[in-house]
CSV table of C-alpha atoms in Angstrom, one decimal:
chain,number,residue,atom,x,y,z
D,896,MET,CA,-231.0,152.1,197.5
D,897,ALA,CA,-229.4,154.5,195.1
D,898,ALA,CA,-226.9,157.1,195.9
D,899,THR,CA,-225.9,160.4,194.4
D,900,SER,CA,-222.5,162.2,194.8
D,901,ARG,CA,-222.2,165.9,195.6
D,902,SER,CA,-219.7,168.3,194.0
D,903,ALA,CA,-216.2,168.3,195.4
D,904,ASP,CA,-216.8,171.3,197.6
D,905,GLY,CA,-220.0,169.8,199.0
D,906,LYS,CA,-222.1,172.6,197.7
D,907,GLY,CA,-225.0,172.6,195.3
D,908,PRO,CA,-227.3,169.8,194.4
D,909,PRO,CA,-226.1,166.2,194.2
D,910,ALA,CA,-225.0,164.9,190.9
D,911,SER,CA,-226.7,161.9,189.4
D,912,ALA,CA,-225.1,158.5,190.3
D,913,PRO,CA,-225.9,155.1,188.7
D,914,SER,CA,-229.3,153.8,189.6
D,915,ASP,CA,-230.0,150.1,190.4
D,916,GLU,CA,-231.3,149.7,186.9
D,917,ALA,CA,-228.1,151.2,185.4
D,918,ALA,CA,-226.0,148.9,187.4
D,919,SER,CA,-228.0,145.8,186.4
D,920,THR,CA,-227.8,146.8,182.7
D,921,ALA,CA,-224.1,147.6,182.6
D,922,ASP,CA,-223.2,144.3,181.0
D,923,SER,CA,-226.0,144.5,178.4
D,924,SER,CA,-224.9,148.0,177.5
D,925,ALA,CA,-221.4,146.9,177.0
D,926,SER,CA,-222.3,144.0,174.9
D,927,ALA,CA,-224.5,146.2,172.7
D,928,SER,CA,-221.7,148.7,172.1
D,929,ALA,CA,-219.2,145.9,171.4
D,930,VAL,CA,-221.2,144.8,168.4
D,931,GLY,CA,-221.4,148.2,167.0
D,932,ASP,CA,-224.3,150.0,168.6
D,933,SER,CA,-222.8,153.4,169.2
D,934,SER,CA,-226.0,154.8,170.5
D,935,VAL,CA,-225.6,152.9,173.8
D,936,PRO,CA,-223.4,154.9,176.2
D,937,LEU,CA,-221.2,152.9,178.5
D,938,TYR,CA,-219.6,155.3,181.0
D,939,THR,CA,-217.4,158.3,181.1
D,940,PRO,CA,-213.7,157.7,182.1
D,941,SER,CA,-212.6,159.9,185.0
D,942,SER,CA,-210.0,162.5,184.2
D,943,LEU,CA,-207.0,162.9,186.5
D,944,ALA,CA,-207.9,166.5,187.1
D,945,ALA,CA,-211.0,165.3,189.0
D,946,CYS,CA,-208.7,163.2,191.3
D,947,PRO,CA,-210.8,160.0,191.0
D,948,PRO,CA,-210.7,157.3,193.6
D,949,LEU,CA,-208.1,155.0,192.0
D,950,ALA,CA,-205.8,158.0,191.3
D,951,ARG,CA,-206.0,158.9,195.1
D,952,LEU,CA,-205.2,155.3,196.0
D,953,GLN,CA,-202.1,155.3,193.8
D,954,ALA,CA,-200.9,158.7,195.0
D,955,TYR,CA,-201.4,157.8,198.7
D,956,GLY,CA,-199.4,154.5,198.2
D,957,LEU,CA,-196.5,156.3,196.5
D,958,CYS,CA,-196.4,159.3,198.8
D,959,CYS,CA,-197.1,157.6,202.2
D,960,PRO,CA,-196.1,154.0,201.8
D,961,PHE,CA,-195.4,153.5,205.5
D,962,LEU,CA,-199.0,154.7,206.4
D,963,GLU,CA,-200.6,152.4,203.8
D,964,THR,CA,-202.7,149.6,205.1
D,965,GLU,CA,-202.3,146.0,203.9
D,966,GLU,CA,-205.8,146.3,202.3
D,967,ASP,CA,-204.8,149.5,200.5
D,968,HIS,CA,-201.6,147.9,199.3
D,969,ASP,CA,-203.3,144.9,197.9
D,970,ALA,CA,-206.0,147.0,196.3
D,971,ARG,CA,-203.3,149.1,194.6
D,972,ASP,CA,-201.5,146.0,193.5
D,973,CYS,CA,-204.8,144.8,191.9
D,974,VAL,CA,-205.1,148.1,190.0
D,975,ASN,CA,-201.5,147.9,188.8
D,976,THR,CA,-201.7,144.2,187.9
D,977,LEU,CA,-205.1,144.3,186.1
D,978,GLN,CA,-204.1,146.5,183.3
D,979,ASN,CA,-204.6,144.7,180.0
D,980,TYR,CA,-204.2,141.5,182.0
D,981,PRO,CA,-204.4,138.3,179.9
D,982,ILE,CA,-207.1,135.8,180.8
D,983,THR,CA,-209.3,133.1,179.3
D,984,TRP,CA,-212.8,134.3,179.7
D,985,TYR,CA,-215.5,131.7,179.8
D,986,ARG,CA,-218.5,133.5,178.4
D,987,LYS,CA,-221.9,132.0,177.7
D,988,LYS,CA,-221.9,130.0,174.6
D,989,ARG,CA,-224.0,131.5,171.7
D,990,VAL,CA,-225.8,130.1,168.8
D,991,GLU,CA,-223.1,131.5,166.5
D,992,ASP,CA,-220.4,129.6,168.4
D,993,VAL,CA,-222.2,126.3,167.6
D,994,THR,CA,-222.6,127.2,163.9
D,995,ASN,CA,-219.0,128.3,163.7
D,996,ASP,CA,-217.8,125.0,165.2
D,997,VAL,CA,-219.7,123.0,162.6
D,998,ARG,CA,-218.6,125.4,159.8
D,999,GLY,CA,-215.0,125.0,160.8
D,1000,ALA,CA,-215.3,121.2,160.6
D,1001,VAL,CA,-217.6,121.0,157.6
D,1002,PRO,CA,-217.1,124.1,155.4
D,1003,SER,CA,-220.0,123.2,153.1
D,1004,SER,CA,-222.6,123.2,155.9
D,1005,GLY,CA,-223.5,126.9,155.8
D,1006,GLY,CA,-227.1,126.4,154.7
D,1007,ILE,CA,-227.8,123.7,157.2
D,1008,MET,CA,-226.3,125.6,160.1
D,1009,LYS,CA,-228.3,128.7,159.1
D,1010,GLY,CA,-231.5,126.6,159.6
D,1011,LEU,CA,-230.1,125.2,162.9
D,1012,GLY,CA,-229.4,128.7,164.1
D,1013,ALA,CA,-233.0,129.7,163.5
D,1014,MET,CA,-234.2,126.6,165.4
D,1015,LEU,CA,-231.9,127.4,168.4
D,1016,GLY,CA,-232.8,131.0,168.8
D,1017,GLY,CA,-233.0,132.9,165.6
D,1018,THR,CA,-230.1,135.2,166.3
D,1019,GLY,CA,-226.4,134.4,166.5
D,1020,LYS,CA,-226.0,136.3,169.8
D,1021,ALA,CA,-228.7,134.2,171.6
D,1022,GLU,CA,-227.1,132.4,174.5
D,1023,ILE,CA,-227.3,128.6,175.1
D,1024,PRO,CA,-228.1,127.8,178.8
D,1025,MET,CA,-225.5,126.0,180.9
D,1026,ALA,CA,-222.8,126.1,178.1
D,1027,TYR,CA,-219.6,128.1,178.1
D,1028,VAL,CA,-216.8,128.8,175.7
D,1029,GLY,CA,-213.3,130.0,176.5
D,1030,VAL,CA,-212.0,133.1,174.5
D,1031,PRO,CA,-208.8,135.0,174.9
D,1032,ALA,CA,-209.5,138.3,176.7
D,1033,THR,CA,-208.0,141.0,179.0
D,1034,LEU,CA,-209.0,142.5,182.3
D,1035,THR,CA,-208.6,146.2,183.1
D,1036,VAL,CA,-209.6,148.2,186.2
D,1037,VAL,CA,-210.5,151.8,185.4
D,1038,ASP,CA,-212.1,154.9,187.1
D,1039,THR,CA,-215.4,156.2,185.8
D,1040,GLU,CA,-217.7,159.1,186.5
D,1041,GLU,CA,-220.9,157.1,186.7
D,1042,HIS,CA,-219.9,153.9,188.5
D,1043,GLY,CA,-216.5,154.6,190.2
D,1044,PRO,CA,-214.0,151.8,189.7
D,1045,LEU,CA,-215.1,149.1,187.3
D,1046,ILE,CA,-213.7,146.1,185.5
D,1047,GLU,CA,-213.5,146.0,181.7
D,1048,VAL,CA,-213.3,142.7,179.8
D,1049,ARG,CA,-212.1,142.9,176.2
D,1050,ALA,CA,-212.3,139.7,174.1
D,1051,LEU,CA,-210.4,138.4,171.1
D,1052,GLU,CA,-213.2,136.5,169.4
D,1053,THR,CA,-211.4,133.8,167.3
D,1054,ASN,CA,-214.3,131.3,166.9
D,1055,ASP,CA,-215.6,132.9,163.6
D,1056,PRO,CA,-213.9,131.1,160.7
D,1057,ASP,CA,-214.4,134.3,158.6
D,1058,ASP,CA,-212.4,136.5,161.1
D,1059,ALA,CA,-208.9,136.0,159.7
D,1060,GLU,CA,-207.6,139.0,161.5
D,1061,ALA,CA,-208.3,137.7,165.0
D,1062,ARG,CA,-206.9,134.3,164.2
D,1063,ASP,CA,-203.8,135.9,162.7
D,1064,VAL,CA,-203.1,137.7,166.0
D,1065,LEU,CA,-203.0,134.3,167.8
D,1066,HIS,CA,-200.9,132.8,165.0
D,1067,LYS,CA,-198.3,135.5,165.5
D,1068,PHE,CA,-198.2,134.8,169.2
D,1069,VAL,CA,-197.6,131.1,168.6
D,1070,THR,CA,-195.0,131.5,165.8
D,1071,GLU,CA,-193.3,134.8,166.8
D,1072,GLY,CA,-194.1,135.2,170.5
D,1073,LYS,CA,-195.9,138.5,169.8
D,1074,PRO,CA,-198.3,139.1,172.8
D,1075,TRP,CA,-201.9,138.9,171.5
D,1076,TRP,CA,-203.1,141.0,174.5
D,1077,GLU,CA,-201.0,143.9,173.3
D,1078,ASP,CA,-202.4,143.9,169.8
D,1079,PRO,CA,-204.5,146.9,168.8
D,1080,ILE,CA,-207.3,144.6,167.6
D,1081,ILE,CA,-208.1,143.8,171.3
D,1082,LYS,CA,-206.4,146.7,173.1
D,1083,ASP,CA,-208.3,149.4,171.2
D,1084,SER,CA,-211.6,147.5,171.0
D,1085,ALA,CA,-214.8,148.3,172.9
D,1086,PRO,CA,-215.3,146.3,176.1
D,1087,SER,CA,-217.3,143.1,175.7
D,1088,LYS,CA,-218.3,143.2,179.3
D,1089,VAL,CA,-218.1,145.8,182.1
D,1090,ILE,CA,-218.6,145.1,185.9
D,1091,PRO,CA,-218.8,148.0,188.4
D,1092,VAL,CA,-216.8,147.0,191.4
D,1093,TYR,CA,-219.6,148.0,193.8
D,1094,ILE,CA,-221.9,145.2,192.6
D,1095,ILE,CA,-219.3,142.4,193.2
D,1096,ASP,CA,-220.1,140.7,196.5
D,1097,GLN,CA,-217.8,137.7,196.3
D,1098,VAL,CA,-214.6,136.5,194.7
D,1099,ALA,CA,-214.1,132.7,194.7
D,1100,ALA,CA,-211.9,130.0,193.3
D,1101,GLY,CA,-213.6,128.1,190.5
D,1102,TRP,CA,-213.9,124.3,190.8
D,1103,SER,CA,-215.9,121.5,189.3
D,1104,LEU,CA,-216.9,118.1,190.6
D,1105,THR,CA,-217.1,116.8,187.0
D,1106,GLY,CA,-213.8,118.2,185.8
D,1107,ASP,CA,-215.5,120.9,183.7
D,1108,ALA,CA,-212.7,122.7,181.8
D,1109,THR,CA,-214.9,125.8,181.5
D,1110,ALA,CA,-215.5,126.2,185.3
D,1111,GLY,CA,-212.8,128.9,185.5
D,1112,GLY,CA,-210.1,129.4,188.1
D,1113,VAL,CA,-211.7,132.6,189.4
D,1114,LYS,CA,-215.4,133.6,189.7
D,1115,LEU,CA,-217.1,136.9,190.6
D,1116,HIS,CA,-220.5,136.9,192.1
D,1117,ALA,CA,-223.1,139.6,192.9
D,1118,ALA,CA,-224.9,139.6,196.2
D,1119,PRO,CA,-227.6,137.0,196.8
D,1120,LYS,CA,-231.0,138.2,195.8
D,1121,GLU,CA,-232.4,136.6,199.0
D,1122,LYS,CA,-230.8,135.8,202.3
D,1123,GLY,CA,-231.6,133.2,204.8
D,1124,PHE,CA,-230.9,129.6,205.9
D,1125,LEU,CA,-232.8,128.1,202.9
D,1126,HIS,CA,-231.1,130.3,200.3
D,1127,SER,CA,-227.7,129.9,198.5
D,1128,GLY,CA,-224.8,131.8,199.9
D,1129,THR,CA,-223.7,133.1,196.5
D,1130,GLY,CA,-225.5,135.5,194.2
D,1131,PRO,CA,-225.7,135.6,190.4
D,1132,GLU,CA,-222.4,134.9,188.6
D,1133,LEU,CA,-220.9,138.0,187.0
D,1134,LEU,CA,-217.7,136.6,185.5
D,1135,ARG,CA,-215.6,133.4,185.3
D,1136,PHE,CA,-212.1,133.2,183.9
D,1137,ASP,CA,-208.6,131.6,184.1
D,1138,THR,CA,-205.7,133.8,184.9
D,1139,LEU,CA,-202.8,133.7,182.3
D,1140,GLY,CA,-200.6,136.6,183.6
D,1141,GLY,CA,-198.4,136.9,186.7
D,1142,GLY,CA,-199.3,137.6,190.3
D,1143,GLY,CA,-198.5,141.3,190.4
D,1144,SER,CA,-194.8,141.4,190.9
D,1145,LEU,CA,-193.8,145.0,190.1
D,1146,LEU,CA,-190.1,143.9,190.0
D,1147,GLY,CA,-190.9,141.4,187.3
D,1148,LYS,CA,-192.8,144.1,185.3
D,1149,ALA,CA,-190.0,146.5,185.6
D,1150,PHE,CA,-187.3,144.1,184.2
D,1151,GLY,CA,-189.2,142.1,181.7
D,1152,PRO,CA,-192.4,142.0,179.5
D,1153,VAL,CA,-195.6,140.4,180.8
D,1154,LYS,CA,-195.7,136.8,179.8
D,1155,THR,CA,-198.5,134.3,179.9
D,1156,ASP,CA,-198.0,131.6,182.5
D,1157,GLU,CA,-199.8,128.2,182.9
D,1158,PRO,CA,-203.5,128.8,183.5
D,1159,ASN,CA,-204.3,129.8,187.1
D,1160,LYS,CA,-200.7,129.6,188.3
D,1161,HIS,CA,-201.2,132.9,190.1
D,1162,SER,CA,-205.0,132.8,190.5
D,1163,ASP,CA,-204.7,132.8,194.3
D,1164,LYS,CA,-202.9,136.1,194.3
D,1165,ILE,CA,-205.4,137.7,191.9
D,1166,ILE,CA,-208.3,136.5,194.1
D,1167,VAL,CA,-206.6,138.2,197.2
D,1168,GLN,CA,-206.1,141.4,195.2
D,1169,LEU,CA,-209.6,141.5,193.9
D,1170,ARG,CA,-211.0,141.0,197.4
D,1171,SER,CA,-208.9,143.8,198.7
D,1172,LEU,CA,-210.0,146.1,195.9
D,1173,ILE,CA,-213.7,145.3,196.7
D,1174,ASP,CA,-213.1,145.9,200.5
D,1175,TRP,CA,-211.2,149.1,199.8
D,1176,ASN,CA,-214.1,150.4,197.6
D,1177,ARG,CA,-216.7,149.6,200.3
D,1178,THR,CA,-214.6,151.5,202.9
D,1179,ARG,CA,-214.2,154.4,200.5
D,1180,MET,CA,-218.0,154.5,199.9
D,1181,ALA,CA,-218.7,154.4,203.6
D,1182,LYS,CA,-216.4,157.3,204.3
D,1183,GLU,CA,-217.9,159.4,201.5
D,1184,ILE,CA,-221.4,158.8,203.0
D,1185,GLN,CA,-220.2,159.9,206.4
D,1186,LYS,CA,-218.7,163.0,204.9
D,1187,GLY,CA,-222.0,163.9,203.3
D,1188,ASN,CA,-220.6,163.6,199.8
D,1189,VAL,CA,-223.2,160.9,199.0
D,1190,ALA,CA,-226.9,161.3,199.4
D,1191,VAL,CA,-228.6,158.0,200.0
D,1192,ALA,CA,-232.3,157.6,199.0
D,1193,PRO,CA,-234.4,154.5,199.4
D,1194,LYS,CA,-235.4,152.5,196.4
D,1195,SER,CA,-238.3,150.1,196.7
D,1196,SER,CA,-236.9,147.8,194.0
D,1197,SER,CA,-233.7,147.1,195.8
D,1198,PRO,CA,-233.8,147.5,199.6
D,1199,GLY,CA,-230.4,147.9,201.2
D,1200,TYR,CA,-228.6,148.5,198.0
D,1201,VAL,CA,-226.1,151.3,197.5
D,1202,ALA,CA,-224.7,152.6,194.2
D,1203,MET,CA,-222.2,155.4,194.0
D,1204,SER,CA,-220.3,157.3,191.4
């Protein structure tokens, strides 16, 4: 199904909300914009004047803390914690990653690697199946007009030997302790990936029987495409990453800067907070439907699916 949201006073025709196709292409749109395609719109950040969902969540927790449920509290913690939160993002490995690895080891191999790139896929952005590479990145939860709460991933791509600026940011972190996740090169960049919260069905701990270092400490999955005894219990993977930041201690944030910890030291807390955010968003959507603020219409391409602004 697709859903549309009505105006705040409940009058007038419903405003357009994201269709199933829009939700399914959110990641590709973000990737296109991240490489310089300004013609591809991502989304419109909500203004505080519109009193968006996350702003209401924050206000309720501050004004009525004794009436706040545990789910609301953990969801609010998630929003507060995942603001420019440092992670190692394990994205699909690309042809350009392979060529850069070889160029870094053998600087004179540029011509050979150009031919190899053509054999593997022709374009540097082509992904290699079943292969992942870890890149420094940040997670941020934001409010949007089209998709409601969503997760932004901004990456600091340091694999390109020609990108001296990105590598310099990491060098300053190692030598001077300057947080790379606070540097404008990543903080002000376009998102490399965006995930609307409403399409996340499951948050799980990552693990690997073979000791795969790219398995990730946290994984986000969409809903299974098919349900039943013979089908897998998890849907397509949306994101895998290692946590590098803290577990959401507001006291720690107040008395000291955010510091990177050992990978996945606080992944269990981040998993709980993300699950609470997803459950809170589902409850919010259900209430909006009951109030008549959301008009639900069937979509033959995705039975039982609900998208909401």
